[in-house]
Amino acid sequence: MTHAVVDPTTTSAWRALEVDAERIRATSLAEMFADDPGRAASLTYEVAGITVDLSKNLVDGQVMTHLIELARATGVAERRSAMFSGEPINTSEDRKVLHVALRVPPGEKLVVDGHDVAADVAEVLGAMGQFTDAVRSGAWIGATGERLTTIVNIGIGGSYLGPMMAAQALRRDTMTGLEARFIANVDGAEAAIALAGLDPARTLVVVSSKTFTTLETMTNARLVRRWITDALGEEAVARHMVAVSTNAEAVVAFGIDPKSMFGFWDFVGGRYSMDSAIGLSTMLLIGRESFAQMLAGFHEIDRHFATASLEVNLPILLGLLRVWYSGFLGAQSLGVMPYSSDLGRLPAYLQQLEMESNGKGVTRDGRVVSTDTGPIVWGEPGTDGQHSFYQLLHQGTRLVPVDLIGVLKPMSEHRSSHDLLTANLIAQAEALAFGRSAEEVAASGVPAHQVPFRTFPGNRPSTLILLDELTPFSLGALVALYEHEVFTQGAVWGIDSFDQWGVELGKALATTVAEELVGEGAVDHDSSTAAAIARYRAARARWA
Ligand code: F6P
């Protein structure tokens, strides 16, 4: 069943929100908090051990009501049901979108077109688990009889960012004596550094690529394959290289035994795949039980997203807030600041999830969108960012909503450091929201000529996301929360959040340019591109 695309800007909810925006511009967070002592309580939600305080966002009750009406008018709930029931909601690629099937609890079914997709998922998970157990126990050894102690994950985009982010987030859950390195970029320097000091005899290479055609991954995979065979011989590949892909033919053509391939399906988008076989390196690091916990965390949020009414549905509320900021208050970006070193790569992960999903300019039925779509997502861990770009957040001229993410349980024995980290997180949200008026600054004894510079306008929105603790479970829940708020935004805007045609042109042009850089003939480009090619050719001749 296809769902008609509703232009959100034509709905009465949109018009009501335009009026709301005028009212919100004329008030402030300070006033809204003063008027309603119950504001924090009424705008705080808790799901799966994650507490989300929305109260420091530039909204009031009417805005929330109208945003929910907008979700209703644009069919968010219908689209959500369509996803869960396996309709091909990725219409531009005619694909189902079933990453939620990856975390169906053991023993449960998910039947789509008469086929139990959950059983397929369980089979692959079982194979991953067996392999993981064998590597971790030392039953799977290298070609020379050595235990495997380093995993080299080769992959890029969705075949890298999730496993890399999780390896850092779950480093405390990682088995002692096992280390992961990642090679993503086609820059040979990255491979060189990743392999430096490694013993091929003790290295397991996981080539992760949904398509098994990606330029970067295949280049690196060939390079690392040579590194293995030069040291250990061709036969060693079977003990030292495994593949994760949907493309069995290409895996075999590359020279990896299909028995050493872990599959997934085209209904799992790359950026939604860290809980599929793409998570093999994660499972190797943390073990199958902890991986199962991570899936349980994902599922807990899936269940909430699928069943909670719109008014209290956290991913839907988060998604609607993004729509509010970009559609009505002119925000261009979203900052994500994890106050946790372990979550340090979460912003990079979310950049792909959000921007590859919702950086779209046409609707599902091919019309140009009538409002701004996905925000530019960026961020760095707090407190590092405070000493870098928070100046702009506090006193700059742009509206930048931020997600401030903290973890209540300390991740080290340095408890007082954790107290300070958390103090900074909470204080930043307060400072952004309430600022410091010129009167307050003057009253604190600041010389008059400095008052304008030391005044903080405040009224800058943030969402406070607190994890009880950082575990495989809570990481899964956190990621699922973002996956579904991304879904919600896309559903409101009527775009296809699951294709990524926008990455193709650059890739195609690079193929041509790659040939030209190493050739000598005339090139047919604009003068700037032609000059860059000429410059590189000349440099290449010098370095040859
Ligand atoms: O170029 C973008 C992209 O297709 C992403 O969507 C994907 O996650 C990444 O490349 C890697 O693709 P693959 O897993 O097929 O190597």
XYZ file of C-alpha atoms and ligand atoms in Angstrom:
560
model
C 0.000 0.000 0.000
C 1.436 3.383 -0.902
C 0.818 6.316 1.370
C 0.044 9.664 -0.157
C 2.567 12.336 0.697
C 1.026 15.212 2.593
C 2.802 18.535 2.206
C 3.200 19.476 5.899
C 3.067 23.181 5.097
C -0.486 22.851 3.788
C -1.884 21.479 7.045
C -3.812 23.496 9.608
C -1.314 22.280 12.234
C 1.467 23.998 10.282
C -0.470 27.256 10.221
C -1.103 26.970 13.957
C 2.598 26.405 14.526
C 3.428 29.544 12.532
C 1.279 31.490 14.977
C 2.927 29.636 17.868
C 6.344 30.623 16.580
C 5.407 34.312 16.867
C 4.366 33.773 20.481
C 7.477 31.756 21.335
C 9.738 34.408 19.797
C 8.110 36.966 22.062
C 8.687 34.997 25.251
C 11.665 33.199 26.753
C 12.619 30.034 28.543
C 13.078 32.117 31.692
C 9.482 33.348 31.500
C 8.099 29.938 30.658
C 9.875 28.368 33.615
C 8.755 31.162 35.919
C 5.138 30.749 34.776
C 5.063 27.003 35.227
C 6.857 25.428 38.193
C 5.873 21.989 36.874
C 7.479 22.562 33.471
C 10.451 20.230 33.941
C 8.281 17.448 35.338
C 5.713 17.689 32.582
C 8.307 17.675 29.810
C 10.554 14.900 31.121
C 10.242 11.338 29.832
C 11.902 8.111 30.829
C 12.276 5.024 28.680
C 14.713 2.121 28.853
C 16.893 3.722 31.512
C 17.184 6.970 29.553
C 15.692 10.167 30.948
C 15.054 12.938 28.473
C 14.261 16.431 29.704
C 12.684 18.469 26.915
C 11.796 21.399 29.131
C 14.679 23.620 28.022
C 13.355 23.618 24.477
C 11.605 26.643 22.997
C 8.142 25.170 23.236
C 5.003 25.476 25.283
C 1.992 23.212 25.645
C 0.335 24.588 22.529
C 3.412 23.997 20.414
C 3.558 20.404 21.580
C -0.139 19.921 20.836
C 0.209 21.365 17.372
C 3.331 19.322 16.651
C 1.386 16.183 17.547
C -1.409 17.378 15.236
C 1.204 17.842 12.526
C 2.390 14.269 13.072
C -1.207 13.080 12.763
C -1.867 15.172 9.667
C 1.242 13.876 7.913
C 0.578 10.227 8.776
C 3.598 9.539 10.988
C 1.827 6.700 12.823
C 0.670 5.099 9.576
C 4.170 5.235 8.164
C 5.535 3.769 11.381
C 3.074 0.831 11.066
C 4.046 0.426 7.436
C 7.704 0.137 8.413
C 7.073 -2.423 11.148
C 4.856 -4.510 8.884
C 7.470 -4.670 6.150
C 5.919 -2.465 3.490
C 8.482 -1.173 0.987
C 8.547 2.312 2.481
C 11.940 3.018 0.906
C 10.047 3.790 -2.258
C 12.845 5.236 -4.384
C 14.719 1.932 -4.045
C 11.558 -0.197 -3.686
C 12.840 -1.749 -0.456
C 11.439 -2.701 2.870
C 12.920 -0.969 5.897
C 13.251 -3.597 8.556
C 16.207 -2.837 10.793
C 13.704 -3.352 13.628
C 13.707 -7.053 12.656
C 17.363 -7.248 13.703
C 16.418 -6.888 17.344
C 13.258 -8.949 17.618
C 13.658 -10.878 20.899
C 14.784 -14.506 20.624
C 11.870 -16.803 19.913
C 9.569 -14.083 18.558
C 8.521 -14.029 14.933
C 8.261 -11.204 12.452
C 6.384 -12.517 9.479
C 6.537 -10.449 6.299
C 4.984 -11.729 3.073
C 4.528 -15.098 4.785
C 8.201 -15.336 5.715
C 9.610 -15.180 9.233
C 12.323 -12.559 8.888
C 13.235 -12.928 12.560
C 14.226 -16.547 11.928
C 16.732 -15.418 9.265
C 18.116 -12.866 11.666
C 18.417 -15.476 14.428
C 20.303 -17.803 12.100
C 22.926 -15.172 11.276
C 23.185 -14.151 14.921
C 23.752 -17.797 15.803
C 26.571 -18.062 13.260
C 28.114 -14.805 14.493
C 27.849 -16.090 18.059
C 29.566 -19.372 17.247
C 32.369 -17.629 15.434
C 32.712 -15.096 18.235
C 32.905 -17.802 20.864
C 35.532 -19.638 18.847
C 37.727 -16.550 18.409
C 37.361 -15.412 22.004
C 38.040 -18.861 23.438
C 41.027 -19.442 21.202
C 39.349 -22.362 19.433
C 39.644 -20.388 16.168
C 43.326 -19.804 15.662
C 45.440 -18.245 12.968
C 47.245 -20.116 10.179
C 50.384 -20.522 12.258
C 48.514 -21.703 15.349
C 48.540 -18.347 17.111
C 45.602 -16.913 18.996
C 43.958 -13.918 17.260
C 44.342 -10.784 19.318
C 43.567 -7.912 16.942
C 40.519 -7.348 14.797
C 40.974 -5.096 11.808
C 37.566 -3.882 10.639
C 37.632 -2.659 7.058
C 34.528 -0.731 6.072
C 33.230 2.797 5.629
C 30.041 4.760 6.317
C 27.471 2.516 7.925
C 29.928 -0.368 7.773
C 32.339 1.558 9.986
C 30.765 4.322 12.031
C 28.539 2.098 14.172
C 31.157 -0.542 15.015
C 33.775 2.168 15.601
C 31.450 4.215 17.811
C 30.426 1.091 19.744
C 34.016 -0.090 20.182
C 34.743 3.163 22.000
C 31.452 3.293 23.893
C 31.799 -0.282 25.097
C 35.546 -0.383 25.604
C 35.006 -1.325 29.235
C 32.986 -4.353 28.123
C 35.706 -5.448 25.723
C 37.518 -8.690 26.409
C 41.025 -8.195 27.710
C 43.607 -9.171 25.145
C 41.440 -8.275 22.179
C 41.850 -5.008 20.320
C 40.047 -3.505 17.329
C 41.457 -1.223 14.689
C 39.453 0.368 11.911
C 40.358 1.171 8.345
C 37.764 3.297 6.595
C 39.355 6.020 4.480
C 40.920 5.214 1.123
C 43.894 7.287 2.274
C 46.684 4.716 2.392
C 48.008 6.486 5.465
C 45.042 5.172 7.415
C 45.752 1.564 6.477
C 49.453 2.045 7.125
C 48.830 3.356 10.643
C 46.205 0.718 11.422
C 48.530 -2.095 10.407
C 51.624 -0.618 12.006
C 53.041 -2.930 14.630
C 50.479 -5.644 13.953
C 51.441 -9.269 13.496
C 49.434 -10.784 10.618
C 49.608 -14.150 12.369
C 47.551 -12.748 15.241
C 45.187 -10.569 13.208
C 41.612 -11.208 12.153
C 40.362 -9.025 9.311
C 36.644 -8.327 9.035
C 35.751 -6.861 5.646
C 32.403 -5.136 6.168
C 30.528 -3.884 3.167
C 26.858 -4.215 2.379
C 27.509 -4.037 -1.347
C 31.092 -5.339 -1.384
C 31.790 -2.873 -4.168
C 32.630 0.291 -2.227
C 35.838 1.826 -3.576
C 37.433 2.570 -0.217
C 36.621 -0.781 1.342
C 37.631 -2.881 -1.627
C 40.881 -0.948 -2.046
C 41.725 -1.451 1.613
C 40.576 -5.064 1.595
C 42.888 -5.878 -1.325
C 45.744 -4.098 0.375
C 45.243 -5.942 3.661
C 44.733 -9.249 1.873
C 48.172 -8.779 0.322
C 49.561 -7.937 3.760
C 48.215 -11.277 5.032
C 49.290 -13.396 2.050
C 52.757 -11.819 1.792
C 53.402 -12.806 5.388
C 51.493 -16.060 5.701
C 50.684 -17.322 2.204
C 47.455 -17.612 0.260
C 46.071 -20.427 2.399
C 46.089 -18.168 5.463
C 43.239 -16.028 4.107
C 40.702 -18.625 5.269
C 41.850 -18.276 8.897
C 42.438 -14.533 8.888
C 39.753 -12.913 6.757
C 35.992 -12.961 7.096
C 33.367 -10.890 5.328
C 30.114 -9.207 6.254
C 27.956 -8.434 3.253
C 24.710 -8.884 1.379
C 26.669 -9.710 -1.786
C 27.851 -13.328 -1.560
C 28.969 -13.413 -5.195
C 31.351 -10.502 -4.741
C 32.689 -11.973 -1.495
C 33.562 -15.210 -3.288
C 35.055 -13.324 -6.236
C 37.252 -11.433 -3.788
C 38.558 -14.717 -2.423
C 36.867 -15.079 0.934
C 35.290 -18.422 1.714
C 31.456 -18.086 1.699
C 31.510 -20.121 4.936
C 33.336 -17.170 6.461
C 30.692 -14.703 5.338
C 28.023 -13.287 7.612
C 25.052 -12.007 5.702
C 22.339 -9.443 6.020
C 19.636 -8.140 3.758
C 18.819 -5.194 1.545
C 16.065 -4.172 3.974
C 18.799 -3.012 6.353
C 20.198 0.372 5.347
C 23.932 0.865 5.909
C 23.398 3.533 8.551
C 20.881 1.278 10.312
C 23.146 -1.755 10.365
C 25.349 -1.668 13.458
C 23.077 -4.277 15.036
C 23.223 -6.581 11.984
C 26.202 -8.732 11.015
C 27.964 -5.391 10.462
C 28.248 -5.519 14.254
C 30.472 -8.603 14.034
C 33.525 -6.719 15.278
C 31.386 -5.351 18.127
C 30.286 -8.859 19.040
C 33.858 -10.120 18.885
C 34.921 -7.396 21.304
C 32.091 -7.621 23.828
C 30.870 -11.202 23.396
C 27.570 -12.612 22.208
C 25.725 -12.111 25.505
C 26.547 -8.413 25.673
C 25.660 -8.044 21.995
C 22.294 -9.623 22.819
C 21.913 -7.018 25.563
C 22.575 -4.279 23.038
C 19.864 -5.714 20.783
C 17.503 -5.830 23.769
C 18.132 -2.116 24.318
C 17.320 -1.374 20.679
C 14.166 -3.456 20.983
C 12.976 -1.754 24.146
C 12.871 1.543 22.254
C 11.333 -0.124 19.185
C 8.505 -1.354 21.394
C 8.026 2.080 22.915
C 8.110 3.728 19.485
C 5.653 1.206 18.046
C 3.143 1.293 20.881
C 3.267 4.529 22.901
C 0.714 7.153 21.972
C 2.126 10.075 20.033
C 1.839 12.457 22.989
C 4.305 10.471 25.101
C 6.308 8.810 22.362
C 9.844 9.975 22.967
C 11.380 9.441 19.517
C 8.341 11.065 17.960
C 8.589 14.054 20.297
C 12.306 14.412 19.595
C 11.725 14.218 15.856
C 8.936 16.783 16.019
C 11.191 19.172 17.914
C 13.729 18.990 15.086
C 10.911 19.802 12.640
C 9.870 22.723 14.850
C 13.327 24.234 14.991
C 14.067 23.929 11.307
C 10.603 24.762 10.019
C 9.571 27.553 12.357
C 12.530 28.994 14.243
C 15.122 28.961 11.470
C 17.663 26.612 13.057
C 20.116 25.168 10.543
C 21.955 22.705 12.700
C 21.796 20.360 15.648
C 24.673 20.006 18.074
C 25.223 16.697 19.829
C 27.492 16.891 22.843
C 28.108 13.674 24.737
C 29.512 14.351 28.204
C 31.256 11.015 28.115
C 34.562 10.194 26.453
C 33.264 6.738 25.767
C 30.499 8.279 23.655
C 33.023 10.515 21.929
C 32.302 9.205 18.442
C 28.528 9.355 18.774
C 28.343 12.693 16.893
C 30.185 11.156 13.932
C 27.813 8.207 13.966
C 24.772 10.462 14.152
C 25.997 12.636 11.316
C 25.502 9.773 8.902
C 22.298 8.585 10.527
C 20.679 12.015 10.419
C 22.160 13.638 7.365
C 22.247 10.678 4.984
C 18.657 9.943 6.017
C 17.097 13.378 5.998
C 19.371 15.525 3.852
C 16.841 15.379 1.021
C 15.305 18.031 -1.202
C 12.487 16.113 -2.868
C 9.503 14.337 -1.392
C 8.733 10.659 -1.819
C 6.569 11.504 -4.797
C 9.320 13.486 -6.459
C 8.253 17.046 -5.697
C 10.619 19.690 -4.363
C 10.093 19.953 -0.604
C 8.327 23.049 0.600
C 10.264 23.470 3.844
C 13.754 22.922 5.189
C 14.590 19.289 5.929
C 17.312 17.588 7.996
C 19.595 19.758 10.090
C 23.369 19.806 9.828
C 24.462 17.566 12.678
C 27.735 18.144 14.396
C 29.306 17.855 17.814
C 32.180 16.961 20.048
C 32.339 15.558 23.526
C 31.793 17.874 26.454
C 33.703 19.269 28.179
C 36.186 19.566 25.261
C 33.723 21.560 23.184
C 33.263 24.082 25.965
C 36.824 25.257 25.377
C 36.323 25.492 21.675
C 32.985 26.362 20.081
C 30.615 26.918 23.017
C 31.403 30.629 22.705
C 29.175 30.665 19.633
C 26.488 28.623 21.361
C 26.291 31.115 24.224
C 26.812 34.460 22.539
C 26.694 33.913 18.766
C 23.881 35.064 16.546
C 22.636 31.659 15.446
C 20.045 29.412 16.991
C 21.676 26.040 17.582
C 19.579 23.482 19.472
C 21.819 20.994 21.254
C 21.438 17.530 22.671
C 23.463 17.307 25.861
C 24.027 13.659 26.707
C 25.297 12.451 30.057
C 25.793 9.194 31.918
C 24.906 9.088 35.605
C 27.136 6.187 36.572
C 30.846 7.045 36.487
C 32.903 5.162 33.931
C 36.053 5.206 36.059
C 37.100 5.146 39.678
C 37.786 8.884 39.478
C 34.500 9.833 41.075
C 35.209 13.486 41.666
C 36.129 13.920 38.000
C 32.764 12.446 37.129
C 31.079 14.882 39.501
C 32.791 17.741 37.677
C 31.907 16.340 34.262
C 28.255 16.090 35.250
C 28.297 19.519 36.861
C 29.475 20.972 33.579
C 26.764 19.186 31.643
C 24.003 20.462 33.895
C 25.482 23.941 34.163
C 25.808 24.325 30.404
C 22.123 23.549 29.925
C 21.273 26.122 32.593
C 23.600 28.758 31.167
C 22.296 28.284 27.647
C 18.678 28.535 28.772
C 18.834 31.400 31.236
C 22.009 33.274 30.391
C 22.986 36.275 32.481
C 21.356 39.649 31.989
C 23.228 42.955 31.714
C 21.766 43.944 35.095
C 23.075 40.807 36.742
C 26.462 41.270 35.150
C 26.658 44.915 36.231
C 25.503 44.012 39.738
C 28.328 41.487 40.015
C 30.838 44.353 39.812
C 31.877 44.009 36.161
C 33.109 47.391 34.837
C 30.428 49.091 32.723
C 32.469 49.012 29.500
C 32.698 45.212 29.733
C 29.044 44.540 30.503
C 27.894 44.036 26.873
C 30.632 41.481 26.285
C 29.956 39.544 29.454
C 26.190 39.409 29.053
C 24.602 36.097 28.094
C 21.290 36.409 26.261
C 20.176 32.891 27.195
C 17.019 31.392 25.672
C 19.161 28.860 23.831
C 17.508 25.460 23.641
C 18.887 22.154 24.781
C 17.625 18.652 25.391
C 19.161 16.871 28.343
C 19.541 13.137 27.763
C 20.716 11.166 30.783
C 21.613 7.495 30.650
C 21.506 5.710 33.994
C 24.672 3.956 32.916
C 26.522 3.242 29.698
C 26.038 -0.437 28.899
C 25.425 -2.415 25.727
C 21.714 -2.203 26.570
C 21.623 1.558 27.012
C 23.782 2.140 23.932
C 21.305 0.121 21.867
C 18.420 2.090 23.353
C 20.125 5.422 22.687
C 20.842 4.585 19.063
C 17.290 3.329 18.501
C 15.970 6.559 19.999
C 17.876 8.515 17.365
C 16.925 6.109 14.568
C 13.256 6.656 15.242
C 13.416 10.404 15.738
C 15.126 10.516 12.345
C 12.242 8.422 10.986
C 9.716 10.820 12.479
C 11.256 13.873 10.850
C 11.333 12.169 7.471
C 7.721 11.067 7.825
C 6.574 14.620 8.556
C 8.541 16.053 5.656
C 7.291 13.316 3.315
C 10.803 12.367 2.230
C 12.422 8.951 1.808
C 14.773 8.715 4.784
C 16.173 5.401 3.587
C 17.791 6.100 0.244
C 21.049 8.001 -0.345
C 21.207 8.935 -4.012
C 23.039 12.094 -3.091
C 26.292 10.199 -2.566
C 26.392 8.849 -6.123
C 27.476 11.763 -8.305
C 30.739 12.398 -6.465
C 31.565 8.683 -6.590
C 30.936 8.520 -10.340
C 33.019 11.606 -11.077
C 35.850 10.284 -8.902
C 36.060 7.185 -11.095
C 36.692 9.365 -14.142
C 39.093 11.674 -12.325
C 41.009 8.691 -10.889
C 41.789 7.539 -14.445
C 42.725 11.038 -15.518
C 45.105 11.633 -12.612
C 47.292 8.754 -13.695
C 46.896 9.448 -17.410
C 48.354 12.076 -19.714
C 45.625 12.884 -22.172
C 43.480 15.993 -22.391
C 40.678 16.264 -19.888
C 37.211 17.643 -20.371
C 36.303 19.617 -17.245
C 35.726 23.172 -16.077
C 38.915 25.238 -15.749
C 39.152 24.793 -11.974
C 38.801 21.008 -12.058
C 41.184 20.746 -15.005
C 43.776 22.863 -13.166
C 43.560 20.678 -10.057
C 44.092 17.567 -12.196
C 47.073 19.173 -13.928
C 48.579 20.215 -10.607
C 48.276 16.704 -9.228
C 49.734 15.146 -12.387
C 52.737 17.416 -12.077
C 53.179 16.600 -8.384
C 52.742 12.907 -9.072
C 55.529 13.051 -11.650
C 57.829 14.622 -9.042
C 57.056 11.952 -6.427
C 57.233 8.995 -8.812
O 28.348 6.066 0.027
C 27.388 5.941 1.011
C 27.220 4.516 1.428
O 26.515 3.815 0.464
C 26.524 4.438 2.773
O 25.155 4.524 2.680
C 27.036 3.145 3.272
O 26.857 3.031 4.665
C 28.478 3.225 2.874
O 28.459 3.865 1.628
C 29.209 1.925 2.782
O 28.591 1.050 1.890
P 28.934 -0.475 1.892
O 28.564 -1.056 3.210
O 28.134 -1.055 0.768
O 30.413 -0.625 1.650
